Every structure is written in structure tokens, then in C-alpha cells.
Tab-separated table of C-alpha atoms (C1' of nucleotides) in Angstrom:
chain	number	residue	atom	x	y	z
A	1	MET	CA	40.349	6.512	-15.675
A	2	LYS	CA	36.657	6.353	-16.488
A	3	THR	CA	36.331	7.061	-20.387
A	4	ALA	CA	33.090	6.620	-20.847
A	5	GLY	CA	32.234	9.782	-19.228
A	6	MET	CA	34.300	11.869	-20.630
A	7	THR	CA	32.251	15.072	-21.932
A	8	ARG	CA	34.330	18.202	-23.112
A	9	GLU	CA	33.687	19.556	-19.653
A	10	THR	CA	35.732	16.953	-17.958
A	11	VAL	CA	38.542	17.541	-20.901
A	12	THR	CA	38.654	20.914	-20.369
A	13	ALA	CA	39.404	20.845	-16.423
A	14	ARG	CA	42.904	18.320	-18.060
A	15	LEU	CA	43.441	20.804	-20.157
A	16	ARG	CA	43.461	23.485	-17.223
A	17	ALA	CA	45.052	21.318	-15.167
A	18	HIS	CA	47.853	20.358	-16.927
A	19	GLY	CA	48.790	25.103	-17.679
A	20	ILE	CA	47.207	24.105	-21.474
A	21	GLN	CA	44.676	27.308	-22.397
A	22	PRO	CA	41.467	25.381	-23.107
A	23	THR	CA	41.374	26.598	-27.068
A	24	HIS	CA	38.338	25.205	-29.022
A	25	GLN	CA	40.605	22.732	-30.809
A	26	ARG	CA	42.442	21.884	-27.865
A	27	ILE	CA	39.096	20.840	-26.725
A	28	GLU	CA	38.124	19.284	-29.442
A	29	ILE	CA	42.159	16.872	-29.641
A	30	ALA	CA	41.775	15.832	-26.229
A	31	HIS	CA	38.163	14.728	-26.736
A	32	ALA	CA	39.542	12.637	-29.454
A	33	LEU	CA	42.239	10.485	-27.847
A	34	PHE	CA	40.513	10.531	-24.101
A	35	SER	CA	37.185	9.898	-25.154
A	36	ARG	CA	38.440	6.671	-27.139
A	37	MET	CA	41.450	5.656	-25.256
A	38	GLU	CA	43.378	4.586	-27.967
A	39	HIS	CA	46.382	4.405	-29.900
A	40	MET	CA	45.485	7.888	-32.676
A	41	SER	CA	48.589	8.722	-35.333
A	42	ALA	CA	48.033	12.791	-36.367
A	43	ASP	CA	46.111	11.851	-38.720
A	44	GLN	CA	43.224	10.024	-37.331
A	45	VAL	CA	42.968	12.658	-34.837
A	46	LEU	CA	43.203	15.453	-38.050
A	47	ALA	CA	40.218	12.779	-39.192
A	48	LEU	CA	37.648	12.279	-36.347
A	49	VAL	CA	38.093	16.251	-34.863
A	50	ASN	CA	36.730	17.605	-38.690
A	51	GLU	CA	34.841	14.730	-39.011
A	52	ARG	CA	31.637	17.212	-38.645
A	53	HIS	CA	32.762	19.967	-39.714
A	54	ALA	CA	36.721	21.498	-40.578
A	55	GLU	CA	37.485	23.569	-38.339
A	56	THR	CA	40.614	22.261	-37.072
A	57	SER	CA	44.157	22.918	-39.483
A	58	LYS	CA	46.898	19.251	-39.866
A	59	ALA	CA	49.116	22.847	-38.608
A	60	THR	CA	46.969	22.848	-35.552
A	61	VAL	CA	46.998	19.301	-34.598
A	62	TYR	CA	50.656	18.435	-34.762
A	63	ASN	CA	51.006	21.995	-32.446
A	64	THR	CA	48.808	20.985	-30.177
A	65	LEU	CA	49.847	17.280	-29.847
A	66	LYS	CA	53.434	18.514	-29.427
A	67	LEU	CA	51.818	20.390	-26.917
A	68	PHE	CA	50.580	17.214	-24.943
A	69	VAL	CA	53.461	15.613	-24.909
A	70	GLU	CA	55.352	17.728	-24.020
A	71	THR	CA	53.008	19.084	-20.267
A	72	ARG	CA	52.453	15.283	-20.855
A	73	LEU	CA	48.833	15.287	-21.028
A	74	VAL	CA	49.287	12.153	-23.624
A	75	ARG	CA	52.494	10.452	-24.397
A	76	GLU	CA	54.246	9.719	-28.364
A	77	VAL	CA	54.713	5.904	-28.918
A	78	ILE	CA	57.697	5.516	-31.102
A	79	VAL	CA	57.231	1.584	-32.881
A	80	ASP	CA	56.101	1.910	-36.708
A	81	PRO	CA	58.581	3.588	-38.732
A	82	ALA	CA	56.480	5.632	-40.615
A	83	LYS	CA	54.766	7.360	-38.209
A	84	VAL	CA	54.236	8.293	-34.335
A	85	PHE	CA	51.234	7.430	-32.393
A	86	TYR	CA	49.213	9.213	-29.664
A	87	ASP	CA	49.048	7.492	-26.417
A	88	PRO	CA	46.718	9.160	-23.907
A	89	ASN	CA	47.295	6.156	-21.295
A	90	THR	CA	49.573	8.094	-19.042
A	91	THR	CA	50.216	5.742	-16.795
A	92	PRO	CA	53.403	2.620	-16.615
A	93	HIS	CA	52.554	0.476	-19.300
A	94	HIS	CA	54.588	-1.117	-22.590
A	95	HIS	CA	53.434	-1.939	-26.054
A	96	PHE	CA	52.639	-5.263	-28.387
A	97	PHE	CA	53.020	-4.666	-32.099
A	98	ASP	CA	51.438	-5.953	-34.527
A	99	VAL	CA	54.127	-5.518	-37.071
A	100	GLU	CA	51.797	-7.238	-39.794
A	101	SER	CA	48.647	-4.924	-39.260
A	102	GLY	CA	49.959	-2.437	-37.083
A	103	GLU	CA	47.792	-2.737	-34.547
A	104	ILE	CA	48.872	-1.857	-31.148
A	105	THR	CA	48.415	-3.493	-27.383
A	106	ASP	CA	48.884	-1.720	-23.903
A	107	ILE	CA	51.040	-3.753	-21.288
A	108	ASP	CA	50.478	-3.303	-17.674
A	109	ALA	CA	53.948	-2.254	-16.365
A	110	ALA	CA	53.250	-3.200	-12.867
A	111	ASP	CA	52.956	-6.686	-13.744
A	112	ILE	CA	56.911	-6.794	-15.013
A	113	SER	CA	60.064	-6.251	-13.683
A	114	ILE	CA	62.972	-5.789	-15.522
A	115	SER	CA	66.499	-6.216	-14.521
A	116	GLY	CA	70.105	-5.527	-14.892
A	117	LEU	CA	69.598	-2.383	-16.564
A	118	PRO	CA	73.264	-0.967	-16.455
A	119	ALA	CA	73.746	2.472	-15.082
A	120	LEU	CA	72.811	5.230	-16.678
A	121	PRO	CA	75.687	7.583	-19.360
A	122	ALA	CA	77.289	10.633	-17.162
A	123	GLY	CA	74.909	13.079	-16.950
A	124	LYS	CA	72.487	10.869	-18.442
A	125	VAL	CA	68.933	10.549	-16.812
A	126	ALA	CA	66.368	8.275	-17.924
A	127	ALA	CA	63.324	9.689	-20.161
A	128	GLY	CA	61.634	7.274	-20.867
A	129	ILE	CA	61.656	3.408	-21.087
A	130	ASP	CA	59.904	1.177	-23.196
A	131	LEU	CA	59.304	-1.765	-24.387
A	132	ILE	CA	58.012	-2.688	-27.462
A	133	ILE	CA	56.994	-6.446	-27.925
A	134	ARG	CA	56.805	-7.445	-31.778
A	135	ILE	CA	54.559	-10.049	-33.215
A	136	ARG	CA	52.934	-11.510	-35.762
A	137	ALA	CA	50.311	-13.943	-36.961
A	138	ASN	CA	52.206	-17.613	-35.848
A	139	ALA	CA	52.408	-19.827	-39.205
B	1	MET	CA	82.884	-9.857	-34.317
B	2	LYS	CA	85.852	-8.678	-34.977
B	3	THR	CA	85.627	-5.251	-37.287
B	4	ALA	CA	88.996	-4.481	-37.634
B	5	GLY	CA	90.220	-7.038	-40.219
B	6	MET	CA	87.046	-6.429	-41.876
B	7	THR	CA	88.308	-6.580	-45.387
B	8	ARG	CA	85.550	-6.770	-48.609
B	9	GLU	CA	86.255	-10.499	-48.824
B	10	THR	CA	85.746	-11.188	-45.404
B	11	VAL	CA	81.996	-9.018	-46.272
B	12	THR	CA	81.649	-10.857	-49.709
B	13	ALA	CA	81.734	-13.961	-47.192
B	14	ARG	CA	79.340	-13.230	-44.876
B	15	LEU	CA	76.917	-12.568	-47.237
B	16	ARG	CA	77.229	-15.697	-49.426
B	17	ALA	CA	76.359	-17.414	-45.909
B	18	HIS	CA	73.126	-15.772	-46.309
B	19	GLY	CA	72.006	-16.766	-49.310
B	20	ILE	CA	73.006	-13.031	-51.282
B	21	GLN	CA	74.665	-12.546	-54.481
B	22	PRO	CA	77.034	-11.075	-53.086
B	23	THR	CA	77.243	-7.615	-56.165
B	24	HIS	CA	79.171	-4.530	-56.107
B	25	GLN	CA	77.018	-2.174	-54.400
B	26	ARG	CA	75.871	-4.649	-51.995
B	27	ILE	CA	79.874	-5.305	-49.956
B	28	GLU	CA	80.371	-1.717	-50.291
B	29	ILE	CA	77.585	-1.432	-48.564
B	30	ALA	CA	77.503	-3.804	-46.265
B	31	HIS	CA	81.495	-2.545	-45.994
B	32	ALA	CA	80.213	0.438	-44.706
B	33	LEU	CA	78.039	-1.238	-41.499
B	34	PHE	CA	80.559	-4.356	-40.459
B	35	SER	CA	83.920	-1.946	-41.116
B	36	ARG	CA	82.692	0.281	-38.600
B	37	MET	CA	80.124	-1.431	-36.729
B	38	GLU	CA	78.150	1.428	-36.438
B	39	HIS	CA	74.475	2.254	-36.371
B	40	MET	CA	73.272	4.608	-39.029
B	41	SER	CA	70.818	5.345	-41.136
B	42	ALA	CA	69.972	4.736	-45.568
B	43	ASP	CA	71.346	7.923	-46.057
B	44	GLN	CA	74.157	8.040	-44.377
B	45	VAL	CA	74.779	4.740	-45.836
B	46	LEU	CA	73.799	6.023	-49.414
B	47	ALA	CA	76.587	9.435	-48.459
B	48	LEU	CA	79.678	7.118	-47.549
B	49	VAL	CA	79.055	4.314	-50.025
B	50	ASN	CA	79.386	6.958	-52.200
B	51	GLU	CA	83.226	9.017	-50.533
B	52	ARG	CA	85.245	8.386	-53.434
B	53	HIS	CA	82.832	8.429	-56.703
B	54	ALA	CA	79.110	7.651	-57.039
B	55	GLU	CA	78.168	4.437	-57.515
B	56	THR	CA	75.269	3.519	-55.064
B	57	SER	CA	71.829	4.793	-56.282
B	58	LYS	CA	69.347	5.404	-53.105
B	59	ALA	CA	66.854	3.266	-54.556
B	60	THR	CA	69.136	0.716	-54.240
B	61	VAL	CA	71.026	1.333	-51.318
B	62	TYR	CA	66.631	0.526	-50.155
B	63	ASN	CA	66.795	-2.315	-51.763
B	64	THR	CA	69.188	-3.562	-50.258
B	65	LEU	CA	68.988	-2.565	-46.221
B	66	LYS	CA	65.430	-3.989	-47.150
B	67	LEU	CA	66.644	-7.113	-48.093
B	68	PHE	CA	69.521	-7.174	-45.666
B	69	VAL	CA	67.064	-7.624	-42.399
B	70	GLU	CA	65.245	-10.382	-43.733
B	71	THR	CA	67.832	-12.070	-44.467
B	72	ARG	CA	68.594	-10.491	-40.579
B	73	LEU	CA	71.630	-9.680	-41.757
B	74	VAL	CA	71.792	-6.232	-39.429
B	75	ARG	CA	69.281	-5.608	-38.209
B	76	GLU	CA	66.164	-2.322	-38.142
B	77	VAL	CA	66.328	0.109	-35.129
B	78	ILE	CA	63.430	2.692	-34.676
B	79	VAL	CA	63.951	4.562	-31.871
B	80	ASP	CA	64.169	8.066	-33.715
B	81	PRO	CA	60.878	9.196	-34.642
B	82	ALA	CA	62.233	10.645	-38.398
B	83	LYS	CA	64.296	7.440	-39.477
B	84	VAL	CA	65.041	3.763	-39.735
B	85	PHE	CA	68.645	2.840	-37.866
B	86	TYR	CA	70.347	0.018	-39.368
B	87	ASP	CA	72.420	-1.704	-37.108
B	88	PRO	CA	75.101	-4.257	-37.672
B	89	ASN	CA	75.312	-5.892	-34.368
B	90	THR	CA	72.529	-8.912	-34.709
B	91	THR	CA	73.567	-10.349	-31.324
B	92	PRO	CA	70.786	-9.694	-28.684
B	93	HIS	CA	70.424	-6.317	-27.508
B	94	HIS	CA	68.900	-3.016	-26.300
B	95	HIS	CA	69.531	0.840	-27.108
B	96	PHE	CA	70.085	3.635	-25.070
B	97	PHE	CA	68.658	6.515	-27.000
B	98	ASP	CA	69.718	10.527	-26.665
B	99	VAL	CA	66.681	12.242	-27.361
B	100	GLU	CA	68.832	15.195	-27.246
B	101	SER	CA	71.956	14.260	-29.839
B	102	GLY	CA	70.283	11.113	-31.501
B	103	GLU	CA	73.333	8.791	-30.374
B	104	ILE	CA	72.431	5.282	-29.747
B	105	THR	CA	74.229	3.140	-27.697
B	106	ASP	CA	74.225	-0.771	-27.309
B	107	ILE	CA	73.796	-2.279	-24.339
B	108	ASP	CA	74.157	-6.199	-24.131
B	109	ALA	CA	70.910	-7.801	-23.278
B	110	ALA	CA	72.839	-11.102	-21.229
B	111	ASP	CA	73.036	-8.884	-18.947
B	112	ILE	CA	69.276	-7.472	-18.389
B	113	SER	CA	66.291	-9.913	-17.539
B	114	ILE	CA	62.564	-9.010	-18.018
B	115	SER	CA	59.987	-11.241	-16.673
B	116	GLY	CA	56.296	-10.970	-15.664
B	117	LEU	CA	55.851	-10.891	-19.698
B	118	PRO	CA	51.849	-11.337	-20.693
B	119	ALA	CA	50.912	-14.577	-22.647
B	120	LEU	CA	51.613	-13.371	-26.087
B	121	PRO	CA	47.975	-12.664	-28.034
B	122	ALA	CA	46.875	-16.114	-28.812
B	123	GLY	CA	47.854	-17.114	-32.534
B	124	LYS	CA	50.639	-14.428	-32.639
B	125	VAL	CA	54.579	-15.022	-32.443
B	126	ALA	CA	57.000	-12.699	-30.984
B	127	ALA	CA	58.682	-11.025	-33.349
B	128	GLY	CA	61.450	-9.186	-31.337
B	129	ILE	CA	61.732	-7.381	-28.181
B	130	ASP	CA	63.426	-4.486	-27.812
B	131	LEU	CA	64.045	-2.367	-24.946
B	132	ILE	CA	64.811	1.347	-24.913
B	133	ILE	CA	66.281	4.089	-22.606
B	134	ARG	CA	65.653	6.762	-23.620
B	135	ILE	CA	67.990	9.631	-22.139
B	136	ARG	CA	68.917	12.729	-22.038
B	137	ALA	CA	71.131	15.670	-20.275
B	138	ASN	CA	71.043	15.787	-16.614
B	139	ALA	CA	69.540	20.218	-16.281
C	1	DT	C1'	82.681	-17.965	-75.790
C	2	DG	C1'	78.518	-16.332	-76.933
C	3	DC	C1'	73.978	-15.554	-76.292
C	4	DC	C1'	69.543	-16.106	-72.948
C	5	DG	C1'	66.917	-15.112	-68.886
C	6	DC	C1'	66.836	-13.650	-64.678
C	7	DA	C1'	69.047	-11.520	-61.292
C	8	DA	C1'	70.491	-6.315	-59.535
C	9	DT	C1'	70.402	-1.675	-60.375
C	10	DT	C1'	69.345	3.083	-61.839
C	11	DA	C1'	66.678	8.405	-62.217
C	12	DG	C1'	63.214	9.831	-61.266
C	13	DA	C1'	58.586	10.474	-60.083
C	14	DC	C1'	56.209	9.967	-56.297
C	15	DA	C1'	53.987	9.649	-51.351
C	16	DG	C1'	52.303	10.301	-46.535
C	17	DA	C1'	54.572	12.715	-42.055
C	18	DG	C1'	55.464	16.416	-40.537
C	19	DT	C1'	57.893	21.689	-40.052
C	20	DC	C1'	57.908	25.896	-41.221
C	21	DC	C1'	56.080	31.411	-41.926
C	22	DA	C1'	54.293	34.875	-42.581
C	23	DA	C1'	49.623	36.698	-41.931
C	24	DT	C1'	44.868	36.307	-39.627
C	25	DT	C1'	41.819	35.250	-35.653
C	26	DC	C1'	41.579	34.158	-30.606
C	27	DT	C1'	41.458	35.194	-26.314
C	28	DT	C1'	41.632	38.148	-21.853
C	29	DA	C1'	43.120	41.591	-19.374
C	30	DT	C1'	42.626	46.383	-18.810
D	1	DA	C1'	36.106	48.525	-26.438
D	2	DT	C1'	40.367	47.769	-27.036
D	3	DA	C1'	45.822	46.533	-27.131
D	4	DA	C1'	48.633	42.527	-26.624
D	5	DG	C1'	50.516	38.734	-26.935
D	6	DA	C1'	48.235	33.990	-26.944
D	7	DA	C1'	46.953	30.258	-31.444
D	8	DT	C1'	45.714	28.717	-35.484
D	9	DT	C1'	45.801	28.725	-40.210
D	10	DG	C1'	47.067	27.846	-45.284
D	11	DG	C1'	50.353	26.209	-48.076
D	12	DA	C1'	54.837	25.670	-49.517
D	13	DC	C1'	58.063	22.623	-47.452
D	14	DT	C1'	61.934	19.084	-46.673
D	15	DC	C1'	62.450	14.579	-45.610
D	16	DT	C1'	62.415	9.321	-46.143
D	17	DG	C1'	61.084	6.083	-48.009
D	18	DT	C1'	58.178	4.020	-51.975
D	19	DC	C1'	57.880	1.959	-57.410
D	20	DT	C1'	58.239	1.363	-61.907
D	21	DA	C1'	59.725	1.217	-65.721
D	22	DA	C1'	63.785	0.596	-68.477
D	23	DT	C1'	68.623	-0.461	-68.506
D	24	DT	C1'	72.564	-2.966	-67.093
D	25	DG	C1'	75.134	-7.167	-65.156
D	26	DC	C1'	76.133	-11.126	-63.888
D	27	DG	C1'	75.763	-16.753	-64.002
D	28	DG	C1'	74.917	-21.047	-66.918
D	29	DC	C1'	74.468	-23.185	-70.599
D	30	DA	C1'	75.487	-24.548	-75.841
DNA sequence: TGCCGCAATTAGACAGAGTCCAATTCTTAT
DNA sequence: ATAAGAATTGGACTCTGTCTAATTGCGGCA
């Protein structure tokens, strides 16, 4: 995942590759995420895309993030009871979550193995496996 | 964890054992959780304790659940982006979460082993390890 | 028992995240 | 250029959870 050369053109191609009509707003939202490669809340995305001049509404940010999640362009991260974070990193990985600062850090899933999982309930398939290590300052 | 004989007296003793002043409202809230041994949202707790006659306010339910979490009488379960669930089972375990129905099911942690975890960031301690298997209907 | 002081509870206002809707504006294909 | 469908929008709305200031209740003690 090269993040430095993440131009608007690269982002546009990526949207197309996921079958997403690349509109102005979607390009800006994707660019905000992929040029930084950081976990961001909807609010942070909204603030970022409107930094220079307002051009994207709250509704569109929410619509678009939902679309991105559905098309697996980004991943939802549910660790903070107050809000959802969006993660431009879609490779298998887990998270540290600092319960005091709210900071989220990636843990590569390649290094980790989880064994002894029970069978899924009948008729169900796994939609995702989330491992969250909640951490706080050693006091 | 015997759940059948979970009388208000048993619950009261349990509150005392955790250093919690057993008031009316706290007993009712704890009873709602421990007599059912189910994951419940604050809203569900509020509805349950006021089923017969209203006697507990929303503020008290939130205050009390927070207190219970701090004293480790119950556990918070953060899997649903919309709300927090409270889990009367404090033994080490993980969760299935049905993303379609919202249903939460326990997975005993005794059977599971997780290896390859990286070192915690310097100066941090683990406050909890949550493993969530998100499932949905096989279609 | 009666009183004091602190702990607990409360109603209701408030805050923040996220959804919804009907109206408008873009895009794209023709 | 135009029509049809897709995308965007402001703003009202819902829901979860927090806060505050006032009230109520309770335990300890004389």
C-alpha cells in the first residue's frame, strides 16, 4: 500500500476498480483516507474534506463511508462506544485500542494465530474476526 | 454461576462483596442482569426494572451500570456500533455477534488460545482482550 | 429516637453520532 | 441538448448517553 503517491488519479482508479462511480465528493473522501492511511471517524473525514472550502455535506460523508464499507474499500472499526472509525487498511489485521486516549494502532494478523474456535452456529458464516487489545497507561 | 436461585438476597450479598452499597435501584438492576444472565443494553435494563411500577430513572440506570463496570461486577461489550451491552458473565470469554439480528452469544475463552501477540506499547498494560466473531446468515 | 451529613437518585435539559427525506443538482447515454 | 437515473444536500429528527442542580434517602452517632 503506497501512501505517498496517493494522488486523486490513483484514488479515482481505485474507486472504479471497486465499481464505484467516482464523483467529486467520493474522490475527496477516499483521498482523505488513503493519503493518510489513518483510522478516522466520520466527523474527522467531514472536517478534512471541507478544510479548504466546504463542498461535502454530512449526509454525503455518511452515505459514502457506508458505500465504501459495503464495497470493502475500507473497513469499519468498532472499538469506541461513542463512534465508528473507518480504516483504509483492508489487509487482515487487528487493533490496539488505548482506552484513555482513544488511539488505535494496527496489529498485523500474519503474526497471530487463534486456535480452538468453536464451530459457527448452524447456517451462519463468519463476516469478520475482530481482535481488540484494550490498553491503558501502566500506573 | 447459578442463575436459577438468584434471589434479591443473593444479589444484595454480591453487591456488598464488591463494595457496593445495595440500594433498591441497584438491587433491581443487578437482579435484572443476574437472574437472566443475558447481554442487555441500558435501555433494556431500564425497561425491565420499571416493568411493574416505575421506580428507577434513566440517569440511575446509567450511573449504576457504570459503577458495576468499574467494580467489575459486569462487563461492557462493545460490538454494536449503536449501543453498549452489559454482560453479567465476568468469566473470561469472547463473543459471536450476529450482525443481522444483533444477537450476542458467548464463547468460552478456556478453549481458545491466541498466540503471536506483539508486545504492548511501552508503558501500557492490557485492560482487556476482546475477540469478536461477526457472523451472518449463510446466503 | 432524632438529627446531621453524605451518598444516591431524579427530571429534564443537553450533546453528539448517525439517519432520513424530499428537493435539487450532477452525470451519462442517447 | 435532453431525459433518466444517480448522487448530493440541508435540515429535521432519533437515539444513546451525559450533565446538573435539586431532592431524597440512609447510616452513624449522640
